[in-house]
Short mmCIF file of C-alpha atoms in Angstrom, two decimals:
data_model
loop_
_atom_site.label_atom_id
_atom_site.label_comp_id
_atom_site.label_asym_id
_atom_site.label_seq_id
_atom_site.Cartn_x
_atom_site.Cartn_y
_atom_site.Cartn_z
CA MET A 1492 -0.68 -19.74 -14.92
CA PRO A 1493 -3.30 -21.90 -16.69
CA VAL A 1494 -6.35 -19.66 -16.33
CA SER A 1495 -8.37 -17.79 -18.92
CA PRO A 1496 -9.12 -14.05 -18.76
CA HIS A 1497 -12.38 -12.78 -17.35
CA ASP A 1498 -14.30 -10.05 -19.11
CA PRO A 1499 -13.22 -6.64 -17.76
CA PRO A 1500 -15.67 -4.74 -15.55
CA ARG A 1501 -17.37 -1.74 -17.15
CA GLY A 1502 -16.25 1.76 -16.23
CA GLY A 1503 -18.19 3.43 -13.46
CA VAL A 1504 -19.01 0.22 -11.57
CA PRO A 1505 -19.61 0.96 -7.86
CA ALA A 1506 -16.80 0.00 -5.50
CA ALA A 1507 -18.84 -2.74 -3.82
CA SER A 1508 -19.63 -4.32 -7.19
CA THR A 1509 -15.98 -4.20 -8.26
CA ASP A 1510 -14.89 -5.76 -4.96
CA ASP A 1511 -17.52 -8.46 -5.33
CA ALA A 1512 -16.31 -9.29 -8.83
CA VAL A 1513 -12.67 -9.50 -7.75
CA ARG A 1514 -13.58 -11.50 -4.64
CA THR A 1515 -15.55 -14.00 -6.70
CA ALA A 1516 -12.88 -14.32 -9.39
CA TYR A 1517 -10.09 -15.03 -6.91
CA SER A 1518 -12.27 -17.27 -4.74
CA GLU A 1519 -12.86 -19.52 -7.72
CA ARG A 1520 -9.12 -19.82 -8.35
CA ALA A 1521 -7.58 -19.48 -4.89
CA ASP A 1522 -6.02 -22.96 -4.84
CA GLU A 1523 -4.78 -22.62 -8.41
CA TYR A 1524 -3.32 -19.18 -7.71
CA ALA A 1525 -1.57 -20.40 -4.56
CA ALA A 1526 -0.06 -23.35 -6.42
CA ALA A 1527 1.26 -21.11 -9.20
CA LEU A 1528 2.26 -17.94 -7.34
CA GLY A 1529 1.88 -18.58 -3.62
CA SER A 1530 5.48 -19.32 -2.73
CA LEU A 1531 8.75 -17.42 -2.53
CA SER A 1532 10.28 -19.76 -5.11
CA ALA A 1533 7.83 -18.34 -7.66
CA MET A 1534 8.83 -14.76 -6.87
CA ASN A 1535 11.55 -12.73 -8.56
CA PRO A 1536 14.70 -12.82 -6.39
CA LEU A 1537 15.04 -9.05 -6.83
CA ASP A 1538 11.62 -8.58 -5.24
CA VAL A 1539 12.49 -10.94 -2.40
CA GLN A 1540 15.62 -8.94 -1.64
CA LEU A 1541 13.84 -5.61 -1.91
CA ILE A 1542 11.05 -6.63 0.47
CA SER A 1543 13.50 -8.20 2.90
CA ASP A 1544 15.66 -5.05 2.99
CA TRP A 1545 12.60 -2.82 3.41
CA ALA A 1546 11.18 -4.90 6.26
CA ALA A 1547 14.51 -4.82 8.10
CA GLN A 1548 14.18 -1.02 8.26
CA CYS A 1549 10.59 -0.98 9.59
CA PRO A 1550 10.70 -0.06 13.30
CA GLY A 1551 7.48 -1.82 14.30
CA PRO A 1552 4.39 -3.71 13.09
CA ILE A 1553 3.90 -4.42 9.38
CA VAL A 1554 0.63 -4.97 7.52
CA ASP A 1555 0.64 -7.06 4.35
CA ALA A 1556 -2.31 -5.36 2.65
CA GLY A 1557 -3.69 -7.67 0.00
CA CYS A 1558 -1.79 -10.69 1.26
CA GLY A 1559 -3.36 -13.27 -1.08
CA PRO A 1560 -2.42 -16.81 -0.01
CA GLY A 1561 -0.08 -15.43 2.63
CA HIS A 1562 3.43 -16.21 1.40
CA TRP A 1563 4.84 -12.70 1.79
CA THR A 1564 3.33 -12.35 5.26
CA HIS A 1565 4.96 -15.61 6.30
CA PHE A 1566 8.24 -14.51 4.74
CA LEU A 1567 8.19 -11.32 6.81
CA GLN A 1568 7.37 -13.19 10.01
CA GLU A 1569 10.29 -15.57 9.38
CA ARG A 1570 12.55 -12.53 9.27
CA GLY A 1571 11.43 -11.39 12.68
CA ALA A 1572 8.71 -8.90 11.76
CA GLU A 1573 5.54 -8.43 13.76
CA VAL A 1574 3.20 -8.78 10.80
CA GLU A 1575 -0.45 -9.30 9.91
CA GLY A 1576 -1.91 -10.20 6.54
CA VAL A 1577 -5.25 -8.83 5.34
CA ASP A 1578 -7.13 -9.60 2.15
CA LEU A 1579 -10.46 -8.93 0.49
CA VAL A 1580 -10.90 -12.60 -0.42
CA PRO A 1581 -12.04 -14.91 2.43
CA ALA A 1582 -10.84 -17.95 0.47
CA PHE A 1583 -7.31 -16.52 0.47
CA VAL A 1584 -7.44 -15.79 4.19
CA GLU A 1585 -8.63 -19.33 4.99
CA LEU A 1586 -5.94 -20.77 2.73
CA ALA A 1587 -3.24 -18.59 4.29
CA ARG A 1588 -4.27 -19.62 7.81
CA THR A 1589 -4.06 -23.27 6.81
CA ARG A 1590 -0.69 -22.91 5.12
CA PHE A 1591 0.90 -20.68 7.76
CA PRO A 1592 -0.93 -21.26 11.07
CA THR A 1593 1.49 -19.19 13.16
CA VAL A 1594 0.76 -16.01 11.19
CA SER A 1595 -2.19 -13.66 11.76
CA TYR A 1596 -4.57 -13.17 8.81
CA ARG A 1597 -7.99 -11.54 8.51
CA VAL A 1598 -10.46 -10.28 5.92
CA ALA A 1599 -10.45 -6.54 5.20
CA ARG A 1600 -10.82 -4.13 2.30
CA LEU A 1601 -7.99 -1.88 1.21
CA ASP A 1602 -10.10 1.21 1.78
CA ASP A 1603 -11.01 0.06 5.31
CA LEU A 1604 -8.17 -1.88 6.90
CA GLY A 1605 -9.80 -1.94 10.33
CA LEU A 1606 -6.75 -0.52 12.07
CA PRO A 1607 -6.38 2.39 14.51
CA ASP A 1608 -4.77 5.57 13.23
CA GLN A 1609 -0.99 5.27 12.83
CA ALA A 1610 -0.94 1.61 13.88
CA ALA A 1611 1.65 0.36 11.38
CA ALA A 1612 5.34 1.03 10.90
CA GLY A 1613 5.16 -0.48 7.43
CA ILE A 1614 2.54 -1.44 4.88
CA LEU A 1615 3.31 -3.80 2.03
CA ALA A 1616 0.87 -3.36 -0.86
CA TRP A 1617 2.46 -5.78 -3.28
CA TYR A 1618 0.36 -5.88 -6.47
CA SER A 1619 -2.73 -5.51 -4.28
CA LEU A 1620 -3.94 -2.26 -5.89
CA ILE A 1621 -3.81 -3.55 -9.45
CA HIS A 1622 -7.52 -4.38 -9.74
CA LEU A 1623 -8.73 -1.05 -8.36
CA GLU A 1624 -10.39 1.27 -10.82
CA PRO A 1625 -8.18 4.40 -10.95
CA ALA A 1626 -10.88 6.59 -9.39
CA ARG A 1627 -10.74 4.44 -6.24
CA VAL A 1628 -6.96 4.57 -5.79
CA PRO A 1629 -6.81 7.96 -3.98
CA ALA A 1630 -9.19 6.78 -1.23
CA VAL A 1631 -7.18 3.60 -0.74
CA LEU A 1632 -3.91 5.52 -0.57
CA ARG A 1633 -5.41 7.87 2.04
CA GLU A 1634 -6.45 4.84 4.10
CA LEU A 1635 -2.94 3.38 3.89
CA ARG A 1636 -1.52 6.72 5.01
CA ARG A 1637 -3.98 6.93 7.91
CA CYS A 1638 -2.77 3.58 9.19
CA LEU A 1639 0.93 4.47 8.98
CA ARG A 1640 2.93 5.99 11.81
CA ASP A 1641 4.73 9.26 11.22
CA ASP A 1642 7.93 7.30 10.62
CA GLY A 1643 6.15 4.57 8.65
CA THR A 1644 6.75 3.55 5.05
CA LEU A 1645 4.69 2.06 2.26
CA LEU A 1646 6.19 -0.37 -0.25
CA LEU A 1647 3.97 -0.72 -3.29
CA GLY A 1648 4.38 -3.08 -6.23
CA CYS A 1649 2.51 -2.62 -9.50
CA PHE A 1650 2.48 -3.07 -13.25
CA VAL A 1651 3.79 -0.09 -15.21
CA SER A 1652 3.27 1.24 -18.71
CA GLU A 1653 3.54 4.50 -20.64
CA ARG A 1654 -0.19 5.15 -20.18
CA LEU A 1655 -2.67 4.38 -17.43
CA GLU A 1656 -4.66 1.56 -18.96
CA PRO A 1657 -6.56 -1.63 -18.14
CA PHE A 1658 -5.38 -5.00 -19.36
CA PRO A 1659 -6.86 -8.53 -19.26
CA HIS A 1660 -5.11 -9.98 -16.22
CA SER A 1661 -5.61 -13.75 -16.03
CA VAL A 1662 -7.99 -13.52 -13.05
CA ALA A 1663 -9.69 -10.12 -13.27
CA THR A 1664 -9.10 -6.89 -15.17
CA ALA A 1665 -6.05 -5.04 -13.85
CA TYR A 1666 -4.46 -1.64 -14.47
CA SER A 1667 -0.92 -0.62 -15.32
CA TRP A 1668 0.34 2.82 -14.38
CA PRO A 1669 3.01 5.27 -15.50
CA VAL A 1670 5.37 5.66 -12.55
CA ASP A 1671 5.04 9.46 -12.67
CA GLU A 1672 1.25 9.27 -12.51
CA LEU A 1673 1.24 6.87 -9.57
CA THR A 1674 3.81 9.07 -7.84
CA ARG A 1675 1.46 12.03 -8.23
CA ARG A 1676 -1.40 10.04 -6.75
CA LEU A 1677 0.77 9.10 -3.78
CA GLU A 1678 1.86 12.70 -3.24
CA SER A 1679 -1.74 13.92 -3.43
CA ALA A 1680 -2.65 11.37 -0.74
CA GLY A 1681 0.01 12.73 1.61
CA PHE A 1682 3.07 10.64 0.80
CA VAL A 1683 6.59 11.47 -0.31
CA VAL A 1684 8.03 8.94 -2.75
CA ARG A 1685 11.61 8.20 -1.77
CA HIS A 1686 12.58 5.49 -4.22
CA THR A 1687 11.30 3.81 -7.38
CA GLU A 1688 12.69 0.97 -9.41
CA THR A 1689 11.39 -0.62 -12.59
CA ARG A 1690 12.26 -3.87 -14.29
CA PRO A 1691 11.02 -5.85 -17.30
CA ASN A 1692 9.22 -9.15 -17.08
CA PRO A 1693 11.31 -11.67 -19.04
CA ALA A 1694 8.17 -13.65 -19.86
CA ARG A 1695 6.15 -10.61 -20.95
CA LEU A 1696 8.29 -7.84 -22.37
CA ASP A 1697 5.18 -5.71 -22.91
CA ARG A 1698 4.41 -5.74 -19.18
CA TRP A 1699 6.92 -4.12 -16.85
CA HIS A 1700 6.99 -4.10 -13.07
CA SER A 1701 7.74 -1.32 -10.63
CA ALA A 1702 8.20 -0.82 -6.90
CA LEU A 1703 7.67 2.50 -5.11
CA LEU A 1704 8.82 3.26 -1.59
CA ALA A 1705 6.94 6.12 0.07
CA GLU A 1706 6.66 7.67 3.50
CA ARG A 1707 4.18 10.02 5.13
CA ALA A 1708 4.70 13.61 4.06
#
């Protein structure tokens, strides 16, 4: 993706300031991001299969939390899911609505999805937590749990590493997590992790990917 890194935000930045920085960074590159990564053809086939299999087991509405330019939301709708995409970045939401006009999209923060309690049978958080400072992750996970039904599941995608650490993502500073540490955060927020899988990135062997499937405890 032909973009240059932004300077990482300083530690201790208030949540609103961090959100503003991420919103601005992605707004400036929304079209570029969509062209590079906003289609299923740009996704790893293993991820496509995993998300498809997960969605087939969701017994009701799905929320694509952090939907970006909307390709995963559209993919889920094409497979028969009742699905809505939400994103922090208005430019992404406008772009998604233009690209996929039959799908529902709206602006929302991850720590305030604007949903009633237990409204969703499934929440897809696919690389949408990566820019959150670690101290904010527990509150976001509690919000995701609040929105899930008792039989609901969360499918989360993230970068993984041996240590919890920031790295210079090409749009805004991101964080990679040890799977065990993220599992503990999920459990503390009221989830039970039922499945994890990790794979390397052929283009970046120093940056691995992981998916975690969790349900309400």
